[in-house]
Phi, psi and omega in degrees: 000146177241140176231154180234131180244122175211137183055034178076005181254128180262127179232146175278137178264123179271128186306128174090323185274308181235020179283134177297142180241028177281175183299322180294319181294318179295319179295320178296318178295321179298312180295318180298324179289340182261002181294142174298160185302322181299327179279325179293330180287349183276033180052058184279138177216155177267132185241129173248097186258102180286331180292315180267359176060054174211157169241135183197183178247121182259129175252118177273092186268177182288348178246017178117171183289139175236135184239132168266108182276128179278127185280153170248141183076221184261009181290157177278162170294147178234135171257118188237131174267115179275123181276142180292317176231150180302143179278190183298331180271357180087009181281143176253353177212151179233121177283124183260327183199151172243140179236123181294158183282008183282355180265153176285165179304324178298319180292319178297315180298314182292315181296321178295313181297315180293322177300313181291322181292316184287344178257011173083012178281325179256139184244000000 
């Protein structure tokens, strides 16, 4: 499933009709299709967040949402744990890992899934 967030409003993106077709969206779909089954079962969805300015793959895990942010330019992929409420420092997200862009989509999908599985996010 794909969702689009803009101006604080969450909308479902219906495939083909109003789905973004830019490079980031295509890359997110490619990686999502290559995720191992354990990661796909985590209620995985592709997110196009215009408010936070990112496109990524959201995993709704047992400890809260985790997002693999698809990079633009030369930046690395980021795995970010989105906090439901701000912590003591006022943060709403915690960056857990960066993955350089030198890997193919299959490698990104596997490394993300294994990172989440070995740290208890996926069950």
